[in-house]
């Protein structure tokens, strides 16, 4: 595990993120992760005892057990980005068992993958690490490529293999989003009946969101996507780390009208600091009562440094962890484990506090 000086070195010019102390939304206004997250947040809810048990299992597995933070390995990119593109760098991950072995070697809280991957190894591993079955995907083989989330499995199949939870993606803002919202809402309701928790990949997809900047990663628009996600009772929201703000402003320029917004979301509820932008995302998760985990993003040249930076921003904003995949599995096995452990170091380090 990394020490604070190593984390500072990896942050480089962004080491000032560790000192940020003037968030627009005060810490007292949000719920921050704690050891008793299930008792504190979910016991008063309508989730049944089996859901509570599976959430408790998630929070008490792996290196982050008992901290209120989550480190989840997601490997569903074989469908979302094609198996060839995803696994060519490291062909061992065509084998589902190696996916589970990576999650266990890195002592993750849970593993999110496809029905096929988890179903093939469920009897050997479902009792050893919480399985999260990602039930819908964007298939990438039709020509021309289309972008839609369609169901590849059922809640009952996830339940029968012994999974602890299910996951789904909604492309908010897309032409297909209304259908996806309805499908996913029904899926989450049934998953809760069966005792499984639900994680929502809250992503934006609409070419109109690309203006002078790519507002698919703006704090205001992703924040609203989060708010729609918690409305259908997602137990955990997965969202991309915000990179900018002002999506509503941009989409309401040149005489066009889009949605509704109040300028105070830019002046009183957020600044340009990435910690503030992420806290605004969290504010939309019922003021942090529904956990926010940020995605690790694509693999690049400085994956450990990038992953640590994302973890620092998420933690200091009040988020609950990272769901990091490509930065780990597209590396040699041992290096992938080290990157996940580096992220976990941020959440275990008591000197890195919520701003």
GROMACS .gro file of N, CA and C in nm, residues 133-253:
model
  363
  133UNK      N    1  -2.381  -0.880  -1.138
  133UNK     CA    2  -2.406  -0.919  -1.276
  133UNK      C    3  -2.457  -0.799  -1.354
  134UNK      N    4  -2.377  -0.754  -1.449
  134UNK     CA    5  -2.418  -0.645  -1.538
  134UNK      C    6  -2.513  -0.704  -1.642
  135UNK      N    7  -2.640  -0.662  -1.637
  135UNK     CA    8  -2.743  -0.730  -1.714
  135UNK      C    9  -2.772  -0.667  -1.851
  136UNK      N   10  -2.738  -0.541  -1.871
  136UNK     CA   11  -2.757  -0.484  -2.005
  136UNK      C   12  -2.626  -0.431  -2.059
  137UNK      N   13  -2.618  -0.424  -2.190
  137UNK     CA   14  -2.494  -0.383  -2.256
  137UNK      C   15  -2.527  -0.317  -2.390
  138UNK      N   16  -2.429  -0.245  -2.442
  138UNK     CA   17  -2.434  -0.196  -2.579
  138UNK      C   18  -2.355  -0.293  -2.666
  139UNK      N   19  -2.423  -0.367  -2.753
  139UNK     CA   20  -2.348  -0.459  -2.840
  139UNK      C   21  -2.286  -0.378  -2.953
  140UNK      N   22  -2.170  -0.422  -2.999
  140UNK     CA   23  -2.092  -0.340  -3.092
  140UNK      C   24  -2.060  -0.415  -3.221
  141UNK      N   25  -2.151  -0.501  -3.265
  141UNK     CA   26  -2.124  -0.579  -3.385
  141UNK      C   27  -2.215  -0.544  -3.502
  142UNK      N   28  -2.328  -0.479  -3.478
  142UNK     CA   29  -2.415  -0.442  -3.589
  142UNK      C   30  -2.347  -0.333  -3.671
  143UNK      N   31  -2.382  -0.329  -3.800
  143UNK     CA   32  -2.321  -0.232  -3.891
  143UNK      C   33  -2.431  -0.152  -3.962
  144UNK      N   34  -2.427  -0.019  -3.954
  144UNK     CA   35  -2.328   0.060  -3.880
  144UNK      C   36  -2.347   0.042  -3.728
  145UNK      N   37  -2.242   0.071  -3.652
  145UNK     CA   38  -2.251   0.058  -3.506
  145UNK      C   39  -2.368   0.141  -3.452
  146UNK      N   40  -2.442   0.081  -3.362
  146UNK     CA   41  -2.549   0.153  -3.293
  146UNK      C   42  -2.514   0.159  -3.145
  147UNK      N   43  -2.582   0.248  -3.073
  147UNK     CA   44  -2.550   0.267  -2.932
  147UNK      C   45  -2.679   0.263  -2.851
  148UNK      N   46  -2.702   0.148  -2.791
  148UNK     CA   47  -2.823   0.127  -2.713
  148UNK      C   48  -2.794   0.020  -2.609
  149UNK      N   49  -2.853   0.033  -2.493
  149UNK     CA   50  -2.838  -0.068  -2.389
  149UNK      C   51  -2.954  -0.167  -2.399
  150UNK      N   52  -2.920  -0.293  -2.422
  150UNK     CA   53  -3.022  -0.397  -2.435
  150UNK      C   54  -2.992  -0.508  -2.334
  151UNK      N   55  -3.096  -0.581  -2.295
  151UNK     CA   56  -3.082  -0.683  -2.192
  151UNK      C   57  -3.013  -0.808  -2.247
  152UNK      N   58  -2.913  -0.855  -2.173
  152UNK     CA   59  -2.842  -0.979  -2.206
  152UNK      C   60  -2.872  -1.089  -2.104
  153UNK      N   61  -2.945  -1.058  -1.999
  153UNK     CA   62  -2.974  -1.157  -1.896
  153UNK      C   63  -3.088  -1.111  -1.809
  154UNK      N   64  -3.118  -1.190  -1.705
  154UNK     CA   65  -3.231  -1.160  -1.618
  154UNK      C   66  -3.187  -1.159  -1.472
  155UNK      N   67  -3.268  -1.095  -1.390
  155UNK     CA   68  -3.244  -1.094  -1.246
  155UNK      C   69  -3.246  -1.235  -1.190
  156UNK      N   70  -3.338  -1.317  -1.240
  156UNK     CA   71  -3.346  -1.455  -1.190
  156UNK      C   72  -3.218  -1.532  -1.215
  157UNK      N   73  -3.156  -1.511  -1.330
  157UNK     CA   74  -3.029  -1.578  -1.358
  157UNK      C   75  -2.920  -1.532  -1.262
  158UNK      N   76  -2.917  -1.403  -1.233
  158UNK     CA   77  -2.820  -1.351  -1.137
  158UNK      C   78  -2.845  -1.409  -0.998
  159UNK      N   79  -2.970  -1.416  -0.959
  159UNK     CA   80  -3.007  -1.472  -0.829
  159UNK      C   81  -2.967  -1.618  -0.819
  160UNK      N   82  -2.995  -1.696  -0.923
  160UNK     CA   83  -2.966  -1.839  -0.918
  160UNK      C   84  -2.817  -1.869  -0.911
  161UNK      N   85  -2.733  -1.784  -0.967
  161UNK     CA   86  -2.589  -1.810  -0.959
  161UNK      C   87  -2.529  -1.766  -0.827
  162UNK      N   88  -2.610  -1.703  -0.740
  162UNK     CA   89  -2.560  -1.661  -0.610
  162UNK      C   90  -2.501  -1.522  -0.608
  163UNK      N   91  -2.536  -1.438  -0.707
  163UNK     CA   92  -2.485  -1.301  -0.711
  163UNK      C   93  -2.539  -1.220  -0.594
  164UNK      N   94  -2.464  -1.119  -0.555
  164UNK     CA   95  -2.506  -1.028  -0.448
  164UNK      C   96  -2.581  -0.908  -0.503
  165UNK      N   97  -2.554  -0.873  -0.629
  165UNK     CA   98  -2.617  -0.755  -0.686
  165UNK      C   99  -2.624  -0.762  -0.836
  166UNK      N  100  -2.694  -0.666  -0.895
  166UNK     CA  101  -2.703  -0.653  -1.039
  166UNK      C  102  -2.661  -0.511  -1.077
  167UNK      N  103  -2.624  -0.494  -1.203
  167UNK     CA  104  -2.589  -0.363  -1.254
  167UNK      C  105  -2.654  -0.339  -1.388
  168UNK      N  106  -2.668  -0.211  -1.422
  168UNK     CA  107  -2.725  -0.174  -1.551
  168UNK      C  108  -2.673  -0.036  -1.589
  169UNK      N  109  -2.677  -0.008  -1.719
  169UNK     CA  110  -2.641   0.124  -1.771
  169UNK      C  111  -2.764   0.188  -1.832
  170UNK      N  112  -2.780   0.317  -1.810
  170UNK     CA  113  -2.876   0.398  -1.884
  170UNK      C  114  -2.800   0.508  -1.956
  171UNK      N  115  -2.827   0.525  -2.085
  171UNK     CA  116  -2.771   0.634  -2.163
  171UNK      C  117  -2.868   0.753  -2.153
  172UNK      N  118  -2.856   0.829  -2.045
  172UNK     CA  119  -2.945   0.943  -2.027
  172UNK      C  120  -2.921   1.046  -2.137
  173UNK      N  121  -3.029   1.100  -2.190
  173UNK     CA  122  -3.020   1.198  -2.298
  173UNK      C  123  -3.030   1.137  -2.436
  174UNK      N  124  -3.020   1.005  -2.446
  174UNK     CA  125  -3.028   0.940  -2.577
  174UNK      C  126  -3.172   0.922  -2.620
  175UNK      N  127  -3.191   0.894  -2.747
  175UNK     CA  128  -3.326   0.871  -2.800
  175UNK      C  129  -3.391   0.749  -2.736
  176UNK      N  130  -3.307   0.655  -2.688
  176UNK     CA  131  -3.357   0.530  -2.630
  176UNK      C  132  -3.372   0.538  -2.478
  177UNK      N  133  -3.344   0.654  -2.419
  177UNK     CA  134  -3.334   0.661  -2.273
  177UNK      C  135  -3.466   0.633  -2.202
  178UNK      N  136  -3.578   0.676  -2.260
  178UNK     CA  137  -3.706   0.651  -2.192
  178UNK      C  138  -3.730   0.502  -2.174
  179UNK      N  139  -3.705   0.424  -2.281
  179UNK     CA  140  -3.723   0.280  -2.271
  179UNK      C  141  -3.624   0.220  -2.171
  180UNK      N  142  -3.500   0.266  -2.173
  180UNK     CA  143  -3.399   0.214  -2.081
  180UNK      C  144  -3.435   0.245  -1.936
  181UNK      N  145  -3.488   0.364  -1.910
  181UNK     CA  146  -3.529   0.399  -1.774
  181UNK      C  147  -3.638   0.306  -1.725
  182UNK      N  148  -3.737   0.282  -1.810
  182UNK     CA  149  -3.848   0.194  -1.771
  182UNK      C  150  -3.799   0.052  -1.747
  183UNK      N  151  -3.718  -0.001  -1.840
  183UNK     CA  152  -3.665  -0.137  -1.825
  183UNK      C  153  -3.581  -0.150  -1.698
  184UNK      N  154  -3.494  -0.053  -1.674
  184UNK     CA  155  -3.403  -0.062  -1.560
  184UNK      C  156  -3.477  -0.044  -1.429
  185UNK      N  157  -3.575   0.045  -1.426
  185UNK     CA  158  -3.656   0.063  -1.306
  185UNK      C  159  -3.726  -0.067  -1.267
  186UNK      N  160  -3.784  -0.136  -1.365
  186UNK     CA  161  -3.850  -0.264  -1.338
  186UNK      C  162  -3.748  -0.369  -1.293
  187UNK      N  163  -3.631  -0.368  -1.357
  187UNK     CA  164  -3.526  -0.464  -1.320
  187UNK      C  165  -3.481  -0.442  -1.176
  188UNK      N  166  -3.459  -0.316  -1.138
  188UNK     CA  167  -3.413  -0.287  -1.001
  188UNK      C  168  -3.520  -0.324  -0.898
  189UNK      N  169  -3.645  -0.297  -0.931
  189UNK     CA  170  -3.754  -0.331  -0.837
  189UNK      C  171  -3.758  -0.482  -0.814
  190UNK      N  172  -3.745  -0.559  -0.921
  190UNK     CA  173  -3.747  -0.705  -0.906
  190UNK      C  174  -3.622  -0.756  -0.836
  191UNK      N  175  -3.506  -0.695  -0.867
  191UNK     CA  176  -3.382  -0.734  -0.799
  191UNK      C  177  -3.394  -0.714  -0.649
  192UNK      N  178  -3.453  -0.602  -0.608
  192UNK     CA  179  -3.473  -0.577  -0.466
  192UNK      C  180  -3.567  -0.680  -0.404
  193UNK      N  181  -3.669  -0.720  -0.478
  193UNK     CA  182  -3.758  -0.825  -0.427
  193UNK      C  183  -3.682  -0.954  -0.402
  194UNK      N  184  -3.588  -0.984  -0.490
  194UNK     CA  185  -3.510  -1.107  -0.478
  194UNK      C  186  -3.394  -1.094  -0.379
  195UNK      N  187  -3.372  -0.973  -0.327
  195UNK     CA  188  -3.266  -0.954  -0.228
  195UNK      C  189  -3.134  -0.908  -0.283
  196UNK      N  190  -3.130  -0.863  -0.409
  196UNK     CA  191  -3.006  -0.818  -0.471
  196UNK      C  192  -3.000  -0.666  -0.473
  197UNK      N  193  -2.884  -0.610  -0.441
  197UNK     CA  194  -2.868  -0.465  -0.455
  197UNK      C  195  -2.848  -0.429  -0.601
  198UNK      N  196  -2.856  -0.299  -0.632
  198UNK     CA  197  -2.853  -0.254  -0.771
  198UNK      C  198  -2.757  -0.137  -0.788
  199UNK      N  199  -2.668  -0.147  -0.887
  199UNK     CA  200  -2.574  -0.041  -0.921
  199UNK      C  201  -2.609   0.011  -1.060
  200UNK      N  202  -2.617   0.145  -1.073
  200UNK     CA  203  -2.650   0.204  -1.202
  200UNK      C  204  -2.532   0.281  -1.259
  201UNK      N  205  -2.491   0.241  -1.380
  201UNK     CA  206  -2.395   0.316  -1.459
  201UNK      C  207  -2.472   0.434  -1.520
  202UNK      N  208  -2.454   0.554  -1.468
  202UNK     CA  209  -2.534   0.671  -1.505
  202UNK      C  210  -2.462   0.752  -1.613
  203UNK      N  211  -2.470   0.712  -1.736
  203UNK     CA  212  -2.393   0.776  -1.842
  203UNK      C  213  -2.481   0.862  -1.932
  204UNK      N  214  -2.421   0.965  -1.990
  204UNK     CA  215  -2.489   1.050  -2.086
  204UNK      C  216  -2.450   1.009  -2.227
  205UNK      N  217  -2.542   1.020  -2.320
  205UNK     CA  218  -2.508   0.996  -2.461
  205UNK      C  219  -2.604   1.074  -2.550
  206UNK      N  220  -2.548   1.178  -2.611
  206UNK     CA  221  -2.624   1.258  -2.707
  206UNK      C  222  -2.525   1.350  -2.776
  207UNK      N  223  -2.523   1.347  -2.909
  207UNK     CA  224  -2.428   1.431  -2.982
  207UNK      C  225  -2.448   1.579  -2.955
  208UNK      N  226  -2.568   1.619  -2.912
  208UNK     CA  227  -2.593   1.758  -2.878
  208UNK      C  228  -2.512   1.803  -2.756
  209UNK      N  229  -2.465   1.707  -2.676
  209UNK     CA  230  -2.388   1.743  -2.557
  209UNK      C  231  -2.244   1.779  -2.589
  210UNK      N  232  -2.206   1.768  -2.716
  210UNK     CA  233  -2.071   1.808  -2.758
  210UNK      C  234  -2.079   1.945  -2.824
  211UNK      N  235  -2.029   2.045  -2.756
  211UNK     CA  236  -2.027   2.182  -2.807
  211UNK      C  237  -1.882   2.229  -2.811
  212UNK      N  238  -1.854   2.341  -2.746
  212UNK     CA  239  -1.717   2.387  -2.734
  212UNK      C  240  -1.635   2.293  -2.647
  213UNK      N  241  -1.705   2.219  -2.560
  213UNK     CA  242  -1.646   2.116  -2.475
  213UNK      C  243  -1.733   1.992  -2.485
  214UNK      N  244  -1.682   1.883  -2.431
  214UNK     CA  245  -1.763   1.761  -2.424
  214UNK      C  246  -1.840   1.762  -2.293
  215UNK      N  247  -1.966   1.800  -2.300
  215UNK     CA  248  -2.047   1.813  -2.179
  215UNK      C  249  -2.107   1.680  -2.133
  216UNK      N  250  -2.067   1.570  -2.197
  216UNK     CA  251  -2.100   1.439  -2.140
  216UNK      C  252  -2.036   1.423  -2.002
  217UNK      N  253  -1.934   1.501  -1.973
  217UNK     CA  254  -1.866   1.491  -1.843
  217UNK      C  255  -1.875   1.623  -1.766
  218UNK      N  256  -1.983   1.697  -1.787
  218UNK     CA  257  -2.005   1.820  -1.710
  218UNK      C  258  -2.073   1.785  -1.578
  219UNK      N  259  -2.037   1.859  -1.475
  219UNK     CA  260  -2.092   1.831  -1.342
  219UNK      C  261  -2.243   1.849  -1.337
  220UNK      N  262  -2.294   1.952  -1.407
  220UNK     CA  263  -2.438   1.978  -1.399
  220UNK      C  264  -2.521   1.871  -1.467
  221UNK      N  265  -2.480   1.828  -1.587
  221UNK     CA  266  -2.559   1.727  -1.659
  221UNK      C  267  -2.542   1.588  -1.598
  222UNK      N  268  -2.419   1.551  -1.560
  222UNK     CA  269  -2.401   1.421  -1.493
  222UNK      C  270  -2.469   1.420  -1.358
  223UNK      N  271  -2.471   1.535  -1.291
  223UNK     CA  272  -2.542   1.542  -1.164
  223UNK      C  273  -2.690   1.514  -1.179
  224UNK      N  274  -2.750   1.568  -1.286
  224UNK     CA  275  -2.892   1.540  -1.310
  224UNK      C  276  -2.914   1.394  -1.346
  225UNK      N  277  -2.821   1.335  -1.423
  225UNK     CA  278  -2.830   1.192  -1.451
  225UNK      C  279  -2.828   1.112  -1.321
  226UNK      N  280  -2.740   1.150  -1.230
  226UNK     CA  281  -2.736   1.083  -1.099
  226UNK      C  282  -2.870   1.093  -1.029
  227UNK      N  283  -2.931   1.213  -1.035
  227UNK     CA  284  -3.058   1.233  -0.965
  227UNK      C  285  -3.168   1.147  -1.025
  228UNK      N  286  -3.165   1.128  -1.155
  228UNK     CA  287  -3.260   1.036  -1.217
  228UNK      C  288  -3.231   0.893  -1.173
  229UNK      N  289  -3.102   0.860  -1.158
  229UNK     CA  290  -3.064   0.725  -1.117
  229UNK      C  291  -3.110   0.689  -0.977
  230UNK      N  292  -3.096   0.781  -0.884
  230UNK     CA  293  -3.141   0.750  -0.747
  230UNK      C  294  -3.293   0.749  -0.739
  231UNK      N  295  -3.358   0.815  -0.835
  231UNK     CA  296  -3.504   0.815  -0.838
  231UNK      C  297  -3.559   0.676  -0.865
  232UNK      N  298  -3.487   0.593  -0.941
  232UNK     CA  299  -3.534   0.457  -0.966
  232UNK      C  300  -3.471   0.358  -0.866
  233UNK      N  301  -3.422   0.412  -0.756
  233UNK     CA  302  -3.373   0.334  -0.640
  233UNK      C  303  -3.247   0.254  -0.669
  234UNK      N  304  -3.156   0.312  -0.746
  234UNK     CA  305  -3.022   0.254  -0.750
  234UNK      C  306  -2.961   0.265  -0.610
  235UNK      N  307  -2.895   0.159  -0.565
  235UNK     CA  308  -2.832   0.160  -0.433
  235UNK      C  309  -2.694   0.224  -0.437
  236UNK      N  310  -2.632   0.224  -0.554
  236UNK     CA  311  -2.502   0.284  -0.575
  236UNK      C  312  -2.503   0.344  -0.716
  237UNK      N  313  -2.448   0.464  -0.729
  237UNK     CA  314  -2.438   0.529  -0.860
  237UNK      C  315  -2.294   0.526  -0.907
  238UNK      N  316  -2.274   0.479  -1.029
  238UNK     CA  317  -2.142   0.488  -1.094
  238UNK      C  318  -2.148   0.601  -1.196
  239UNK      N  319  -2.052   0.693  -1.186
  239UNK     CA  320  -2.052   0.808  -1.276
  239UNK      C  321  -1.909   0.842  -1.316
  240UNK      N  322  -1.892   0.897  -1.434
  240UNK     CA  323  -1.762   0.944  -1.477
  240UNK      C  324  -1.722   1.066  -1.395
  241UNK      N  325  -1.593   1.081  -1.369
  241UNK     CA  326  -1.544   1.197  -1.297
  241UNK      C  327  -1.571   1.322  -1.382
  242UNK      N  328  -1.629   1.427  -1.323
  242UNK     CA  329  -1.657   1.547  -1.403
  242UNK      C  330  -1.529   1.618  -1.447
  243UNK      N  331  -1.532   1.668  -1.568
  243UNK     CA  332  -1.415   1.739  -1.623
  243UNK      C  333  -1.442   1.885  -1.651
  244UNK      N  334  -1.570   1.924  -1.648
  244UNK     CA  335  -1.606   2.063  -1.674
  244UNK      C  336  -1.743   2.090  -1.613
  245UNK      N  337  -1.798   2.205  -1.642
  245UNK     CA  338  -1.931   2.241  -1.595
  245UNK      C  339  -1.994   2.333  -1.699
  246UNK      N  340  -2.120   2.365  -1.681
  246UNK     CA  341  -2.187   2.457  -1.773
  246UNK      C  342  -2.257   2.392  -1.889
  247UNK      N  343  -2.293   2.265  -1.875
  247UNK     CA  344  -2.364   2.198  -1.983
  247UNK      C  345  -2.498   2.261  -2.013
  248UNK      N  346  -2.573   2.296  -1.908
  248UNK     CA  347  -2.703   2.361  -1.931
  248UNK      C  348  -2.686   2.495  -2.000
  249UNK      N  349  -2.586   2.572  -1.959
  249UNK     CA  350  -2.561   2.700  -2.025
  249UNK      C  351  -2.535   2.681  -2.174
  250UNK      N  352  -2.447   2.588  -2.206
  250UNK     CA  353  -2.409   2.566  -2.346
  250UNK      C  354  -2.528   2.521  -2.430
  251UNK      N  355  -2.612   2.436  -2.372
  251UNK     CA  356  -2.725   2.381  -2.447
  251UNK      C  357  -2.842   2.479  -2.457
  252UNK      N  358  -2.834   2.587  -2.381
  252UNK     CA  359  -2.938   2.691  -2.387
  252UNK      C  360  -2.888   2.816  -2.458
  253UNK      N  361  -2.784   2.802  -2.539
  253UNK     CA  362  -2.730   2.917  -2.612
  253UNK      C  363  -2.792   2.925  -2.751
   0.00000   0.00000   0.00000
